[in-house]
PDB file of C-alpha atoms in Angstrom:
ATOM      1  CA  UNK S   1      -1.870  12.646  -9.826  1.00 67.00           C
ATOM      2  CA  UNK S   2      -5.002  10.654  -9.162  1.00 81.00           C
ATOM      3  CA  UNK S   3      -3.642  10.478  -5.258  1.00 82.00           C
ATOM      4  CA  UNK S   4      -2.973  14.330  -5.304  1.00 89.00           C
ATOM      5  CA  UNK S   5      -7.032  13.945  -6.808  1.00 91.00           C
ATOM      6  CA  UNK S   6      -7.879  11.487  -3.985  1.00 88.00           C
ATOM      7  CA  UNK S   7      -6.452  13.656  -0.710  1.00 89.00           C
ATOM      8  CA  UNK S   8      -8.007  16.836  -2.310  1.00 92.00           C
ATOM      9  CA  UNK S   9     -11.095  15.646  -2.453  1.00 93.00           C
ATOM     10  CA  UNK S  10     -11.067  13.982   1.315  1.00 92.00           C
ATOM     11  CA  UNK S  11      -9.600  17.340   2.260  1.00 91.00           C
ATOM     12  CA  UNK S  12     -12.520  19.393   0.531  1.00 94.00           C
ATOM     13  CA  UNK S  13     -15.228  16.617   2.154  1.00 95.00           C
ATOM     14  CA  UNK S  14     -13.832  16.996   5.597  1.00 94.00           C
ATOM     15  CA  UNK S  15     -13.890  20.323   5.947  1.00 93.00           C
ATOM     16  CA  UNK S  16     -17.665  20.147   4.218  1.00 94.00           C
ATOM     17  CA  UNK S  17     -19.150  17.726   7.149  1.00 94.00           C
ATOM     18  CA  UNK S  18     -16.897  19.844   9.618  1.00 93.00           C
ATOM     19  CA  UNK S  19     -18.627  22.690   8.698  1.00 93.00           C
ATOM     20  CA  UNK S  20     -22.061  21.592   8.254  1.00 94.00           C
ATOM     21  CA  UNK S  21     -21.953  19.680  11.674  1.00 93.00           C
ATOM     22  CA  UNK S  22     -20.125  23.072  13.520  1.00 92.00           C
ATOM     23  CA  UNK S  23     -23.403  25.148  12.136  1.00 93.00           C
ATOM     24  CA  UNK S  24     -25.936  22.676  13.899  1.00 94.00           C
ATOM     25  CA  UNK S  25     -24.092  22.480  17.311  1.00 94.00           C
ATOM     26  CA  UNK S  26     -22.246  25.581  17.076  1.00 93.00           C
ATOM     27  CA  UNK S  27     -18.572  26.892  17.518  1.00 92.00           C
ATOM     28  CA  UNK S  28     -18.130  25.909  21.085  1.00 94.00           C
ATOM     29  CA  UNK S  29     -18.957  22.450  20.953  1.00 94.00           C
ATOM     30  CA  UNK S  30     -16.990  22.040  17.411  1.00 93.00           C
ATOM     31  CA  UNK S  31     -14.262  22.932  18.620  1.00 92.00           C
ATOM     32  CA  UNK S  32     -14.466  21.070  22.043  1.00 93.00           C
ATOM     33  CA  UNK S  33     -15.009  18.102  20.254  1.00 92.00           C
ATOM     34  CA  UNK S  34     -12.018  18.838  17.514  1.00 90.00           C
ATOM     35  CA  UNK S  35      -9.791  19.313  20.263  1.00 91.00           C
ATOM     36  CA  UNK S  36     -11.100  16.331  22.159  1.00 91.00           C
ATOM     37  CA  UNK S  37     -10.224  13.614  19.236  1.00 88.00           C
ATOM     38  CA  UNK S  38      -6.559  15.091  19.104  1.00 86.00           C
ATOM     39  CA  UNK S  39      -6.245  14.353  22.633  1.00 89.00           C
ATOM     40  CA  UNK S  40      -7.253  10.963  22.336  1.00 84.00           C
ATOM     41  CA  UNK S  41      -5.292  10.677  19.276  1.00 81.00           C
ATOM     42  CA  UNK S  42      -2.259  11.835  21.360  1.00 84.00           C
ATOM     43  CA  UNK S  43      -2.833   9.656  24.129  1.00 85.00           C
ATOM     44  CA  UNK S  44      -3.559   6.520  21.984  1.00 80.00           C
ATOM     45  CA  UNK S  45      -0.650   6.777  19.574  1.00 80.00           C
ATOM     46  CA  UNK S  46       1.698   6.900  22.586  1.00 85.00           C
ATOM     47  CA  UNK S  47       0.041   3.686  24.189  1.00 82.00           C
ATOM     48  CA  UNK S  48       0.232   1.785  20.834  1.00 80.00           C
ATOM     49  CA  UNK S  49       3.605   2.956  20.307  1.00 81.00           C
ATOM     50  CA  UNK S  50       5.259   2.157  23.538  1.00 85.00           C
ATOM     51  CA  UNK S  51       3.447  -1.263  22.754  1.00 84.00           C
ATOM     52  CA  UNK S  52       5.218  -1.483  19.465  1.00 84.00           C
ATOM     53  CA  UNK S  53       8.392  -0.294  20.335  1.00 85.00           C
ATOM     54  CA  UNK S  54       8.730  -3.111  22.840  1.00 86.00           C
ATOM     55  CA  UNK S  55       7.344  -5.271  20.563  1.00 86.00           C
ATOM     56  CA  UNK S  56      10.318  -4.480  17.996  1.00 87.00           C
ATOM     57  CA  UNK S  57      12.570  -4.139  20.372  1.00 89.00           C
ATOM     58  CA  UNK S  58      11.871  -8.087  21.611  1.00 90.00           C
ATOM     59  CA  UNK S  59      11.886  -9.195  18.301  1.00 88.00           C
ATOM     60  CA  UNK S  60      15.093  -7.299  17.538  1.00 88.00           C
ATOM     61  CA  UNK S  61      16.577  -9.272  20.267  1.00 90.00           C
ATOM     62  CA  UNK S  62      15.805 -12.851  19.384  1.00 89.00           C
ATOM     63  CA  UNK S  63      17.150 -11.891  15.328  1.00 86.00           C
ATOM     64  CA  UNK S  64      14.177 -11.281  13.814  1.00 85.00           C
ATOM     65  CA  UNK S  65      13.000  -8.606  11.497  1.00 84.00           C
ATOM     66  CA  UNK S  66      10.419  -6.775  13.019  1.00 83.00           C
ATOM     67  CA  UNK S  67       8.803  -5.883  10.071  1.00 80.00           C
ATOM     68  CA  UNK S  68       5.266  -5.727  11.166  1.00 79.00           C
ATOM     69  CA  UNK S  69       5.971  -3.510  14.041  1.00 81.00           C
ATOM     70  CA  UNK S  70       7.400  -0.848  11.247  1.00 80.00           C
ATOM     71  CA  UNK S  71       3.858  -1.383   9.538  1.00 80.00           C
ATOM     72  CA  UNK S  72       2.488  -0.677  12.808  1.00 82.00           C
ATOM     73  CA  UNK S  73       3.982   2.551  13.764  1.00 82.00           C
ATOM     74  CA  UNK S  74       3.217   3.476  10.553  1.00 81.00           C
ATOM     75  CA  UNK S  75      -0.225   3.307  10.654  1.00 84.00           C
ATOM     76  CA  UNK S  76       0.334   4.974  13.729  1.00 84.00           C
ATOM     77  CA  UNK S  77       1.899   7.938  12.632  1.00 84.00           C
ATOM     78  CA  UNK S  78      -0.760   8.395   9.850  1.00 86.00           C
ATOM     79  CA  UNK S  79      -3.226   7.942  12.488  1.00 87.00           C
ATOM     80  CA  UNK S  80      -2.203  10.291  14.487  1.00 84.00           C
ATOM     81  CA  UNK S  81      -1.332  13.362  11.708  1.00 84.00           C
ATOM     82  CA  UNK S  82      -5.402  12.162  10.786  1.00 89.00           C
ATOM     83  CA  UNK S  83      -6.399  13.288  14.441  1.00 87.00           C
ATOM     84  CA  UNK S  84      -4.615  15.881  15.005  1.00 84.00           C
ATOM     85  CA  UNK S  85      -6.217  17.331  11.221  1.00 87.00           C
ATOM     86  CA  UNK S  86      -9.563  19.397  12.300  1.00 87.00           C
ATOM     87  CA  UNK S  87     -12.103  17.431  10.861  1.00 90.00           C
ATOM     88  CA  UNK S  88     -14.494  14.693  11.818  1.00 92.00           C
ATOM     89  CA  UNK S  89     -14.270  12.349   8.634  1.00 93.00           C
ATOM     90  CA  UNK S  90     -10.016  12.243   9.559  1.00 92.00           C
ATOM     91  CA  UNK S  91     -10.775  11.709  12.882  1.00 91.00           C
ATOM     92  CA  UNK S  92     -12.454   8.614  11.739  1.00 90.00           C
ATOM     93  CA  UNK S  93      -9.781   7.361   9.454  1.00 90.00           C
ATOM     94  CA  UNK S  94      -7.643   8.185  12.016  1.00 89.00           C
ATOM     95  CA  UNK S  95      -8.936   6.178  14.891  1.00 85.00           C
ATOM     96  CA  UNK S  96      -9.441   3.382  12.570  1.00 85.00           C
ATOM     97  CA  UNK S  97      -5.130   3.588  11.707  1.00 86.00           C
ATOM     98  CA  UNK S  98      -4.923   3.890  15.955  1.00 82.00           C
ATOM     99  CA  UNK S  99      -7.130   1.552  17.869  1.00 82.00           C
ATOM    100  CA  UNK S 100      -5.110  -2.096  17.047  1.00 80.00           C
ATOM    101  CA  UNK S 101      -8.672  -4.426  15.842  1.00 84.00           C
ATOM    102  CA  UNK S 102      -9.964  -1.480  13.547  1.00 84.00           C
ATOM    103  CA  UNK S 103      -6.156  -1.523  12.326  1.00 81.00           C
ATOM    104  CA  UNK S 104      -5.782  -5.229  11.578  1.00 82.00           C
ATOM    105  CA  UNK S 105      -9.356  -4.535  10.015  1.00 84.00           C
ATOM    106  CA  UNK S 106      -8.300  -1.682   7.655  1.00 80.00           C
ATOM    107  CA  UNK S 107      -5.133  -3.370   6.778  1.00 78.00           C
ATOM    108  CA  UNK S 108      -7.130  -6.628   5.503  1.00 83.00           C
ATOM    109  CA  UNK S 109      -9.293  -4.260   3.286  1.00 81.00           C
ATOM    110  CA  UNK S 110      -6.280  -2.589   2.104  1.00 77.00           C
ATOM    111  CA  UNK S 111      -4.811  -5.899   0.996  1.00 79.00           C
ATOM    112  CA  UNK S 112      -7.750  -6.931  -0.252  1.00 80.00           C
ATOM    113  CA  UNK S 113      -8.019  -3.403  -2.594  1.00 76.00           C
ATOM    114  CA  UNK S 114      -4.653  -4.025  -3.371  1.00 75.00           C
ATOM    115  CA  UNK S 115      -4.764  -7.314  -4.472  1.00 68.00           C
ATOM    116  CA  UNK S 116      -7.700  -6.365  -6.814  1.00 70.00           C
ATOM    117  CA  UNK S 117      -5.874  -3.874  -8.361  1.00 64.00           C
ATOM    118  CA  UNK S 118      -3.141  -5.824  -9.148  1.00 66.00           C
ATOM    119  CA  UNK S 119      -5.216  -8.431 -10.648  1.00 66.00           C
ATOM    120  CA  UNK S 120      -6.745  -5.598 -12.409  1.00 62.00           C
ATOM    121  CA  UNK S 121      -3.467  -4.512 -14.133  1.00 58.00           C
ATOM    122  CA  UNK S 122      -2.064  -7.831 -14.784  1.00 60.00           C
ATOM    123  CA  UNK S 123      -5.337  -8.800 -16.121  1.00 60.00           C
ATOM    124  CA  UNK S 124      -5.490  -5.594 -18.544  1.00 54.00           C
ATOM    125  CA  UNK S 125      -7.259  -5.209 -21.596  1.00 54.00           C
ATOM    126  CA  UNK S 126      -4.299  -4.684 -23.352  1.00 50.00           C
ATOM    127  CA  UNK S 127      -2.029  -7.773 -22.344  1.00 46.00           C
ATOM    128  CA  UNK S 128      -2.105 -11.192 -23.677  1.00 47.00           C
ATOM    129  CA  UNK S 129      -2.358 -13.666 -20.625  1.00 47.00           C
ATOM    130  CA  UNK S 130       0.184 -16.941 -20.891  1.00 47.00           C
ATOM    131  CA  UNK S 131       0.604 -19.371 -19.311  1.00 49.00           C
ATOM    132  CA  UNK S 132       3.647 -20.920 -17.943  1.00 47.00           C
ATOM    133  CA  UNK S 133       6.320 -18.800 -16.400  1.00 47.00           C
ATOM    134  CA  UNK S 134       9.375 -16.619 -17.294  1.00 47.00           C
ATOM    135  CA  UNK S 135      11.692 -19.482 -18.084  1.00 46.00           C
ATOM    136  CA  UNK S 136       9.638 -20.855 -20.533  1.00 46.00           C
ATOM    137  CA  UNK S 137       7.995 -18.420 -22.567  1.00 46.00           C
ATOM    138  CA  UNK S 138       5.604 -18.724 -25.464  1.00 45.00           C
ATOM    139  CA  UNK S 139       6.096 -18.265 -28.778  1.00 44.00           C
ATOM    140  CA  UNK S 140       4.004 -14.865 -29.140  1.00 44.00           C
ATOM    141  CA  UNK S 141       6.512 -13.262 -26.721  1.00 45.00           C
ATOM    142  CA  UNK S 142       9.516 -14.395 -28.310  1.00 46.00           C
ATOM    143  CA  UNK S 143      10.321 -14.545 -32.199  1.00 48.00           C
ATOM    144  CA  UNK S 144      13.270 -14.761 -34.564  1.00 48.00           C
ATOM    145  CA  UNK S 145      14.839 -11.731 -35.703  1.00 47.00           C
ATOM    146  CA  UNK S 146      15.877 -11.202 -39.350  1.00 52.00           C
ATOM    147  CA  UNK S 147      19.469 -11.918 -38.085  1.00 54.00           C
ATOM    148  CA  UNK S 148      18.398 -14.923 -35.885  1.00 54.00           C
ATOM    149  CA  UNK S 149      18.547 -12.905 -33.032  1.00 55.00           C
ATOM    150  CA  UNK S 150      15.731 -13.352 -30.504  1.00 57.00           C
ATOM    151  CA  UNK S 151      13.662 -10.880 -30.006  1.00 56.00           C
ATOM    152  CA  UNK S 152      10.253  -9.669 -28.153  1.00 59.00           C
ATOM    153  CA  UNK S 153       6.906  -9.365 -29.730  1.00 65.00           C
ATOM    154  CA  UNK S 154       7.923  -5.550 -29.908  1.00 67.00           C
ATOM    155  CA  UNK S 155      11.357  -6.196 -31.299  1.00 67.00           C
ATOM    156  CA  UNK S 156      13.430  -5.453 -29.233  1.00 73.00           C
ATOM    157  CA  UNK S 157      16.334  -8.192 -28.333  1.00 70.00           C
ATOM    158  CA  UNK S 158      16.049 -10.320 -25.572  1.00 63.00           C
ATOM    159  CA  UNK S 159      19.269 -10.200 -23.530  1.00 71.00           C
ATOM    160  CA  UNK S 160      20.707 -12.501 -21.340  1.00 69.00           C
ATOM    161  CA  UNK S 161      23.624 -15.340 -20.935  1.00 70.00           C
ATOM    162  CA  UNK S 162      24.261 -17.907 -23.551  1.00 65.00           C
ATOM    163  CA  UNK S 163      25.597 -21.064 -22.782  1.00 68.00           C
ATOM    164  CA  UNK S 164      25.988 -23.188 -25.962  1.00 70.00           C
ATOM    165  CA  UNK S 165      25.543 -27.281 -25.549  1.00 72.00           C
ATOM    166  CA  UNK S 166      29.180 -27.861 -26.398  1.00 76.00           C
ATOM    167  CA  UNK S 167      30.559 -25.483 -24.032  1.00 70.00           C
ATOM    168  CA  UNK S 168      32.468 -27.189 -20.779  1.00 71.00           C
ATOM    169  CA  UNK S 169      30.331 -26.695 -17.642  1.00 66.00           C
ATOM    170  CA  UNK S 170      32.035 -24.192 -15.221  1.00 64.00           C
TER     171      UNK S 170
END
């Protein structure tokens, strides 16, 4: 929902600027310019993706994954739906998803966003931090049942294998 929210809103803004900017230079040069960015848009995702299909296609051959190449041509392809939108402010994303430095560039702030957020959700309001990790858990986050069954701080049981300290080794 708040994404739905999110490309509304950039819609709604886009078409504000495109609108304000098309009254002060008029209909002509709007749509010169519009038509212009998809152009370059066109001609710049199909550099950058000849680039990273041979990229892929090299790494493909020595074994590897080319997984930033499929990053890549993603950003492309968002890029270039951004351009070909009428609109000056997704012309602007969208160059920034096409021309490789603004890329790397975006993609470093979008790690950086998304590592905040994540630190923002583990580090919630409602969670008690612990320390240590899964294997050894604390106390809060796992207590004896009423049948000696172990169970979360919410009560339900903790599953899992068993392996009791007389048992043979398999």
């Amino acid at each position: 929902m708040p994404l739905l929210f999110f490309i509304s809103l950039f819609t709604l803004l886009d078409f504000i600027v495109l609108f304000s900017i098309g009254g002060q230079i008029g209909l002509l040069p709007t749509l010169v310019m519009v038509l212009t960015t998809g152009f370059i848009g066109l001609y710049l995702i199909r550099q950058e993706g000849t680039a990273t299909l041979a990229r892929a296609r090299q790494r493909m051959a020595q074994g590897e994954l080319p997984s930033s190449e499929l990053l890549t041509g993603a950003a492309l392809i968002f890029g270039g739906a951004l351009m070909l939108a009428p609109g000056f402010l997704s012309d602007a994303l969208g160059l920034l998803c096409v021309v490789p430095g603004a890329r790397r560039l975006l993609a470093r702030l979008l790690a950086l966003a998304n590592l905040r957020l994540l630190g923002m959700a583990y580090r919630g309001p409602s969670r008690e931090r612990h320390q240590g990790n899964d294997w050894n858990q604390e106390e809060s986050y796992a207590r004896e049942g009423s049948e000696g069954q172990r169970t979360s701080e919410h009560g339900e049981p903790l599953e899992g294998d068993f392996i009791g300290r007389d048992e043979p080794r398999r």
